Amino acid sequence: MQAAYQLRPEDLAELTLGEPRYRADQLHEWMYRHPVLSADDMTNLPANLRESLRDRLWPFRLEIELSADDRRTRKWLFRAADGASIETVVMGYRDRTTICISSQAGCAMGCTFCATGQFGFERHLDAGEIVAQVAYANAALRRSPLAGAPDRVTNVVFMGMGEPLANYTNVRESLHRIIDIIDLAARAVTVSTVGVVPGIERLADEPWQVGLAVSLHAADDELRSELIPLNKRYPLDTVIAAVERFFAITGRRISIEWTLMAGINDTMEQAIKLAAIATRLQAHVNIIAMNPTPLTTMQAPDRTRTDQFIAALVQRGANATFRETRGKDIDAACGQLRLRSTTQPSEQKEAQ
């Protein structure tokens, strides 16, 4: 039995059979414009309809909730009916609340520095499971906002578990619902990829001007193929060409994601090559510190080395900044989206 969010919005009448047509419209409004954690809170629906929706609203159940960064970061572990794990992180800032959503359970890309990839691939998430992460966040934030941040999602980044462009059909449908139905501005949505060239090309032709973030992590094919196996299929030149086409069509500046790993991609040689790519693409470079993962000995360089790397980029005309790491102590930071089996009782909340 599909959950409500797994139905297409235009098919919600299937859940209101025997009720006036406007009940489906009311349900649609609750789910996408004014989401609530429980169908019991859909106060203008009749009691019998709320009861029938009680166990069919969400396509997952909340298993664990963790909080960090003085209540400015929150991570949820959801469990789908088939046992697949779905992890979502919300981060609050003074002027925005950003949600990092998953598009797959696990990941098949096998990037050597990423915890999610090291634990393998379970399955694609369907569009409803992707969109429901945003709706759940809006419902939860309305009840309990992050400290000092807006009480709703203002920005969405597809940077959680999985490679979004390897699950293109479901990601595309989720973009439609997030932008056209939830009514979030396309420019507030960013899709990340390790370089799935056909997906970048398809995304460029979509009607929404979403942002594109390319996880580069190495500026030549030899090193990049060691870190990102997909590079053997889509070498750097083909990725760059697809990104140039994306920029030409959409006019959206690309961001380059670069996880800095000590002794691997933090060299001046890599900085010089990266600066050349970034200036060619007119891209912004986000430097991210390597987060320790269970199956690798890779570490982040010290801050002096990090600053030297960024300075080398800037001196060569690249726009580069160090991105703040959030949620590291709850395994919520980039590259660490994996189940944390033990937490402090004060930080963990299990679904009842």
Tab-separated table of C-alpha atoms in Angstrom:
chain	number	residue	atom	x	y	z
A	1	MET	CA	0.000	0.000	0.000
A	2	GLN	CA	1.479	3.331	-1.057
A	3	ALA	CA	1.737	6.208	1.375
A	4	ALA	CA	0.018	9.470	0.503
A	5	TYR	CA	3.258	11.161	-0.541
A	6	GLN	CA	4.016	8.291	-2.906
A	7	LEU	CA	0.893	9.051	-4.931
A	8	ARG	CA	1.060	11.677	-7.622
A	9	PRO	CA	-0.532	14.881	-6.305
A	10	GLU	CA	-3.228	14.639	-8.968
A	11	ASP	CA	-4.141	11.146	-7.740
A	12	LEU	CA	-4.862	12.037	-4.120
A	13	ALA	CA	-8.591	11.525	-4.746
A	14	GLU	CA	-7.817	7.811	-4.429
A	15	LEU	CA	-7.473	8.440	-0.696
A	16	THR	CA	-10.761	10.316	-0.380
A	17	LEU	CA	-13.154	7.952	-2.155
A	18	GLY	CA	-16.711	8.514	-1.029
A	19	GLU	CA	-15.919	12.075	0.021
A	20	PRO	CA	-16.702	15.306	-1.842
A	21	ARG	CA	-14.083	16.240	-4.454
A	22	TYR	CA	-12.874	19.167	-2.417
A	23	ARG	CA	-11.567	16.783	0.247
A	24	ALA	CA	-8.734	15.794	-2.105
A	25	ASP	CA	-7.946	19.475	-2.584
A	26	GLN	CA	-7.867	19.966	1.180
A	27	LEU	CA	-5.553	16.971	1.580
A	28	HIS	CA	-3.303	18.355	-1.144
A	29	GLU	CA	-3.115	21.669	0.715
A	30	TRP	CA	-2.172	19.975	3.967
A	31	MET	CA	0.486	17.791	2.411
A	32	TYR	CA	2.298	20.334	0.280
A	33	ARG	CA	1.488	23.825	1.550
A	34	HIS	CA	0.796	23.324	5.270
A	35	PRO	CA	2.265	19.926	6.180
A	36	VAL	CA	1.657	18.461	9.620
A	37	LEU	CA	3.363	15.551	11.338
A	38	SER	CA	0.133	13.649	11.904
A	39	ALA	CA	-3.052	13.353	9.888
A	40	ASP	CA	-4.864	13.942	13.188
A	41	ASP	CA	-3.864	17.603	12.834
A	42	MET	CA	-5.652	18.019	9.478
A	43	THR	CA	-8.454	19.729	11.314
A	44	ASN	CA	-10.825	20.452	8.412
A	45	LEU	CA	-10.969	16.811	7.322
A	46	PRO	CA	-13.630	14.533	8.809
A	47	ALA	CA	-12.538	12.203	11.607
A	48	ASN	CA	-12.983	9.024	9.555
A	49	LEU	CA	-10.723	10.363	6.782
A	50	ARG	CA	-8.064	11.469	9.249
A	51	GLU	CA	-8.132	8.011	10.796
A	52	SER	CA	-7.709	6.307	7.413
A	53	LEU	CA	-4.710	8.539	6.672
A	54	ARG	CA	-3.045	8.081	10.048
A	55	ASP	CA	-0.789	5.224	8.921
A	56	ARG	CA	-0.636	6.198	5.249
A	57	LEU	CA	0.605	9.780	5.328
A	58	TRP	CA	4.396	9.302	5.391
A	59	PRO	CA	6.383	6.782	3.315
A	60	PHE	CA	8.680	6.198	6.278
A	61	ARG	CA	8.750	6.332	10.046
A	62	LEU	CA	11.074	8.407	12.168
A	63	GLU	CA	13.601	6.161	13.883
A	64	ILE	CA	16.174	8.560	15.331
A	65	GLU	CA	16.435	12.326	15.720
A	66	LEU	CA	19.753	13.947	16.625
A	67	SER	CA	20.623	17.560	17.334
A	68	ALA	CA	23.938	19.442	17.280
A	69	ASP	CA	25.564	22.860	16.895
A	70	ASP	CA	23.551	24.448	19.713
A	71	ARG	CA	20.286	23.222	18.190
A	72	ARG	CA	21.101	24.727	14.799
A	73	THR	CA	21.495	21.330	13.100
A	74	ARG	CA	19.077	18.431	13.178
A	75	LYS	CA	19.413	15.010	11.605
A	76	TRP	CA	16.719	12.430	11.056
A	77	LEU	CA	17.037	8.768	10.298
A	78	PHE	CA	13.872	7.525	8.618
A	79	ARG	CA	13.056	3.887	7.971
A	80	ALA	CA	10.974	2.877	4.942
A	81	ALA	CA	8.560	-0.042	5.085
A	82	ASP	CA	11.079	-2.296	3.316
A	83	GLY	CA	13.785	-1.414	5.839
A	84	ALA	CA	15.690	1.046	3.655
A	85	SER	CA	17.325	3.859	5.609
A	86	ILE	CA	16.813	7.487	4.586
A	87	GLU	CA	18.843	10.237	6.200
A	88	THR	CA	18.032	13.931	6.142
A	89	VAL	CA	19.757	16.917	7.711
A	90	VAL	CA	18.409	20.427	8.307
A	91	MET	CA	20.745	23.318	9.073
A	92	GLY	CA	19.646	26.662	10.419
A	93	TYR	CA	21.258	30.018	9.709
A	94	ARG	CA	20.118	33.531	10.538
A	95	ASP	CA	18.604	34.121	7.110
A	96	ARG	CA	17.818	30.622	5.845
A	97	THR	CA	17.044	27.023	6.728
A	98	THR	CA	18.667	24.519	4.404
A	99	ILE	CA	17.679	20.890	4.079
A	100	CYS	CA	20.096	18.289	2.744
A	101	ILE	CA	18.021	15.474	1.267
A	102	SER	CA	18.798	11.959	0.091
A	103	SER	CA	17.883	10.634	-3.347
A	104	GLN	CA	18.982	7.034	-2.818
A	105	ALA	CA	19.299	4.631	0.073
A	106	GLY	CA	23.049	4.148	0.045
A	107	CYS	CA	25.121	4.974	-3.026
A	108	ALA	CA	26.673	3.000	-5.878
A	109	MET	CA	29.341	5.538	-6.844
A	110	GLY	CA	31.990	4.082	-4.504
A	111	CYS	CA	33.882	7.318	-3.822
A	112	THR	CA	36.776	6.360	-1.586
A	113	PHE	CA	36.368	9.253	0.870
A	114	CYS	CA	32.584	9.057	1.356
A	115	ALA	CA	31.028	7.017	4.161
A	116	THR	CA	27.756	6.514	2.297
A	117	GLY	CA	29.501	5.098	-0.768
A	118	GLN	CA	31.676	2.832	1.350
A	119	PHE	CA	28.602	1.099	2.771
A	120	GLY	CA	27.078	0.300	-0.620
A	121	PHE	CA	23.791	0.786	-2.453
A	122	GLU	CA	20.331	-0.316	-1.313
A	123	ARG	CA	17.923	1.208	-3.827
A	124	HIS	CA	16.630	4.365	-5.471
A	125	LEU	CA	14.189	6.486	-3.483
A	126	ASP	CA	10.942	7.200	-5.261
A	127	ALA	CA	9.800	10.774	-5.822
A	128	GLY	CA	7.420	10.662	-2.867
A	129	GLU	CA	10.167	9.550	-0.493
A	130	ILE	CA	12.342	12.422	-1.677
A	131	VAL	CA	9.652	15.106	-1.444
A	132	ALA	CA	8.399	13.787	1.893
A	133	GLN	CA	11.750	14.694	3.454
A	134	VAL	CA	11.076	18.356	2.638
A	135	ALA	CA	7.449	18.182	3.765
A	136	TYR	CA	8.397	16.453	7.015
A	137	ALA	CA	11.003	19.126	7.707
A	138	ASN	CA	8.459	21.900	7.177
A	139	ALA	CA	6.023	20.188	9.532
A	140	ALA	CA	8.674	19.571	12.186
A	141	LEU	CA	10.153	23.065	11.937
A	142	ARG	CA	6.757	24.654	12.383
A	143	ARG	CA	6.450	22.780	15.659
A	144	SER	CA	10.094	23.167	16.737
A	145	PRO	CA	12.255	25.597	14.721
A	146	LEU	CA	16.034	25.469	14.684
A	147	ALA	CA	17.660	28.034	16.930
A	148	GLY	CA	17.732	31.491	15.351
A	149	ALA	CA	16.583	30.301	11.914
A	150	PRO	CA	13.405	30.523	9.786
A	151	ASP	CA	10.722	28.010	10.795
A	152	ARG	CA	10.441	26.607	7.271
A	153	VAL	CA	12.727	25.215	4.599
A	154	THR	CA	14.089	28.024	2.424
A	155	ASN	CA	16.766	26.068	0.530
A	156	VAL	CA	17.053	22.469	-0.668
A	157	VAL	CA	20.297	20.720	-1.563
A	158	PHE	CA	20.389	17.233	-3.064
A	159	MET	CA	23.597	16.391	-1.212
A	160	GLY	CA	22.491	13.609	1.086
A	161	MET	CA	22.801	9.888	0.432
A	162	GLY	CA	23.056	8.850	-3.185
A	163	GLU	CA	23.870	10.274	-6.606
A	164	PRO	CA	20.815	12.323	-7.647
A	165	LEU	CA	21.461	12.164	-11.391
A	166	ALA	CA	21.667	8.353	-11.270
A	167	ASN	CA	18.022	8.410	-10.124
A	168	TYR	CA	16.978	10.985	-12.672
A	169	THR	CA	13.291	10.198	-13.204
A	170	ASN	CA	12.439	10.302	-9.509
A	171	VAL	CA	14.624	13.350	-8.854
A	172	ARG	CA	12.978	15.182	-11.729
A	173	GLU	CA	9.498	14.459	-10.353
A	174	SER	CA	10.612	15.573	-6.897
A	175	LEU	CA	11.925	18.840	-8.374
A	176	HIS	CA	8.520	19.401	-9.971
A	177	ARG	CA	6.744	18.952	-6.647
A	178	ILE	CA	9.253	20.980	-4.611
A	179	ILE	CA	9.266	23.913	-7.040
A	180	ASP	CA	5.820	23.881	-8.662
A	181	ILE	CA	3.691	22.575	-5.776
A	182	ILE	CA	5.491	23.316	-2.507
A	183	ASP	CA	6.390	26.579	-4.275
A	184	LEU	CA	10.056	26.854	-3.413
A	185	ALA	CA	12.036	29.040	-5.813
A	186	ALA	CA	14.067	27.004	-8.302
A	187	ARG	CA	17.101	29.142	-7.531
A	188	ALA	CA	16.883	27.946	-3.921
A	189	VAL	CA	17.385	24.336	-5.029
A	190	THR	CA	20.777	22.783	-5.801
A	191	VAL	CA	21.422	19.368	-7.310
A	192	SER	CA	24.809	17.790	-6.645
A	193	THR	CA	26.582	15.234	-8.817
A	194	VAL	CA	29.943	13.492	-9.010
A	195	GLY	CA	29.780	13.908	-12.770
A	196	VAL	CA	26.962	11.891	-14.338
A	197	VAL	CA	27.295	13.593	-17.713
A	198	PRO	CA	23.970	12.492	-19.297
A	199	GLY	CA	22.156	13.714	-16.177
A	200	ILE	CA	23.881	17.108	-16.283
A	201	GLU	CA	22.850	17.457	-19.923
A	202	ARG	CA	19.231	16.533	-19.174
A	203	LEU	CA	19.079	18.864	-16.173
A	204	ALA	CA	20.234	21.774	-18.319
A	205	ASP	CA	17.181	21.297	-20.545
A	206	GLU	CA	14.624	21.277	-17.727
A	207	PRO	CA	12.318	24.268	-17.206
A	208	TRP	CA	13.683	25.053	-13.735
A	209	GLN	CA	16.835	27.085	-13.167
A	210	VAL	CA	18.146	25.000	-10.309
A	211	GLY	CA	21.737	25.207	-9.148
A	212	LEU	CA	24.316	22.588	-10.015
A	213	ALA	CA	27.119	21.493	-7.694
A	214	VAL	CA	29.841	19.281	-9.146
A	215	SER	CA	31.808	17.148	-6.716
A	216	LEU	CA	35.198	17.394	-8.396
A	217	HIS	CA	37.733	16.553	-5.654
A	218	ALA	CA	40.598	16.152	-8.143
A	219	ALA	CA	41.723	18.252	-11.096
A	220	ASP	CA	43.224	15.543	-13.290
A	221	ASP	CA	41.955	12.171	-14.483
A	222	GLU	CA	44.607	10.070	-12.799
A	223	LEU	CA	43.803	11.219	-9.270
A	224	ARG	CA	40.091	11.652	-9.886
A	225	SER	CA	39.736	8.067	-11.120
A	226	GLU	CA	41.349	6.875	-7.895
A	227	LEU	CA	38.927	8.883	-5.752
A	228	ILE	CA	35.794	8.659	-7.917
A	229	PRO	CA	35.489	5.445	-9.976
A	230	LEU	CA	32.824	7.028	-12.216
A	231	ASN	CA	35.559	9.250	-13.669
A	232	LYS	CA	36.724	6.270	-15.718
A	233	ARG	CA	33.365	6.370	-17.494
A	234	TYR	CA	32.994	10.141	-17.654
A	235	PRO	CA	36.497	11.681	-17.674
A	236	LEU	CA	37.124	15.214	-16.524
A	237	ASP	CA	36.974	16.787	-19.995
A	238	THR	CA	33.485	15.388	-20.612
A	239	VAL	CA	32.290	16.601	-17.212
A	240	ILE	CA	33.678	20.080	-17.877
A	241	ALA	CA	32.031	20.189	-21.306
A	242	ALA	CA	28.648	19.204	-19.813
A	243	VAL	CA	29.021	21.870	-17.121
A	244	GLU	CA	29.874	24.511	-19.721
A	245	ARG	CA	26.730	23.582	-21.626
A	246	PHE	CA	24.682	23.766	-18.421
A	247	PHE	CA	25.986	27.269	-17.729
A	248	ALA	CA	25.380	28.399	-21.320
A	249	ILE	CA	21.756	27.236	-21.232
A	250	THR	CA	20.733	28.183	-17.695
A	251	GLY	CA	22.995	31.109	-16.875
A	252	ARG	CA	23.420	29.618	-13.388
A	253	ARG	CA	26.901	29.742	-11.916
A	254	ILE	CA	28.208	26.300	-11.030
A	255	SER	CA	29.693	25.421	-7.682
A	256	ILE	CA	32.609	23.014	-7.406
A	257	GLU	CA	32.751	20.852	-4.294
A	258	TRP	CA	36.257	19.919	-3.160
A	259	THR	CA	36.793	17.716	-0.118
A	260	LEU	CA	40.330	18.491	1.004
A	261	MET	CA	42.362	15.388	1.896
A	262	ALA	CA	45.808	15.647	3.435
A	263	GLY	CA	48.594	14.544	1.131
A	264	ILE	CA	46.158	13.648	-1.656
A	265	ASN	CA	44.435	16.645	-3.225
A	266	ASP	CA	45.775	19.487	-1.085
A	267	THR	CA	48.941	20.020	-3.156
A	268	MET	CA	49.879	23.190	-4.986
A	269	GLU	CA	49.786	21.232	-8.233
A	270	GLN	CA	46.132	20.373	-7.630
A	271	ALA	CA	45.379	23.957	-6.576
A	272	ILE	CA	46.845	25.330	-9.822
A	273	LYS	CA	44.852	22.859	-11.942
A	274	LEU	CA	41.670	23.486	-9.975
A	275	ALA	CA	42.040	27.254	-10.331
A	276	ALA	CA	42.290	26.857	-14.094
A	277	ILE	CA	39.087	24.793	-14.198
A	278	ALA	CA	37.199	27.114	-11.858
A	279	THR	CA	38.098	30.267	-13.787
A	280	ARG	CA	37.245	28.574	-17.082
A	281	LEU	CA	33.815	27.620	-15.743
A	282	GLN	CA	33.318	30.868	-13.776
A	283	ALA	CA	32.533	28.565	-10.881
A	284	HIS	CA	32.617	29.065	-7.133
A	285	VAL	CA	34.749	26.543	-5.250
A	286	ASN	CA	33.550	25.220	-1.901
A	287	ILE	CA	36.436	23.775	0.080
A	288	ILE	CA	35.261	21.146	2.557
A	289	ALA	CA	37.387	19.510	5.228
A	290	MET	CA	37.631	15.736	4.976
A	291	ASN	CA	35.520	14.062	7.636
A	292	PRO	CA	36.859	10.779	9.062
A	293	THR	CA	34.967	7.697	7.862
A	294	PRO	CA	35.123	4.121	9.186
A	295	LEU	CA	36.744	2.516	6.142
A	296	THR	CA	39.490	4.970	5.237
A	297	THR	CA	42.568	6.491	6.822
A	298	MET	CA	42.173	9.744	4.885
A	299	GLN	CA	42.289	12.880	7.021
A	300	ALA	CA	41.805	16.596	6.593
A	301	PRO	CA	44.935	18.771	6.380
A	302	ASP	CA	45.569	21.253	9.165
A	303	ARG	CA	44.113	24.732	8.904
A	304	THR	CA	47.399	26.276	7.773
A	305	ARG	CA	47.566	23.925	4.800
A	306	THR	CA	43.885	24.543	4.058
A	307	ASP	CA	44.391	28.309	4.078
A	308	GLN	CA	47.406	27.946	1.771
A	309	PHE	CA	45.345	25.898	-0.683
A	310	ILE	CA	42.522	28.450	-0.726
A	311	ALA	CA	45.004	31.328	-1.071
A	312	ALA	CA	46.566	29.626	-4.092
A	313	LEU	CA	43.147	29.436	-5.742
A	314	VAL	CA	42.301	33.059	-5.012
A	315	GLN	CA	45.692	34.297	-6.213
A	316	ARG	CA	44.973	32.661	-9.573
A	317	GLY	CA	41.594	34.309	-9.958
A	318	ALA	CA	39.308	31.598	-8.600
A	319	ASN	CA	36.421	32.354	-6.277
A	320	ALA	CA	36.862	30.011	-3.314
A	321	THR	CA	35.675	29.766	0.270
A	322	PHE	CA	35.912	27.291	3.124
A	323	ARG	CA	32.510	25.788	3.864
A	324	GLU	CA	31.495	25.493	7.489
A	325	THR	CA	31.124	21.908	8.668
A	326	ARG	CA	27.877	21.165	10.433
A	327	GLY	CA	26.796	18.179	12.487
A	328	LYS	CA	30.131	16.427	12.614
A	329	ASP	CA	29.480	14.984	16.070
A	330	ILE	CA	26.233	13.367	14.915
A	331	ASP	CA	27.617	11.972	11.642
A	332	ALA	CA	25.590	14.570	9.731
A	333	ALA	CA	28.476	16.290	7.980
A	334	CYS	CA	29.005	15.761	4.248
A	335	GLY	CA	30.314	12.289	3.516
A	336	GLN	CA	29.103	10.908	6.851
A	337	LEU	CA	25.430	10.189	6.260
A	338	ARG	CA	25.215	6.804	7.894
A	339	LEU	CA	23.339	5.316	10.828
A	340	ARG	CA	24.810	6.200	14.195
A	341	SER	CA	24.065	3.261	16.419
A	342	THR	CA	24.738	4.823	19.799
A	343	THR	CA	23.891	8.329	20.947
A	344	GLN	CA	23.561	10.187	24.182
A	345	PRO	CA	20.034	9.767	25.582
A	346	SER	CA	19.580	13.518	25.665
A	347	GLU	CA	20.283	13.767	21.937
A	348	GLN	CA	18.282	10.805	20.641
A	349	LYS	CA	14.553	10.612	20.080
A	350	GLU	CA	13.079	7.388	18.775
A	351	ALA	CA	9.704	7.302	17.090
A	352	GLN	CA	6.953	6.011	19.300
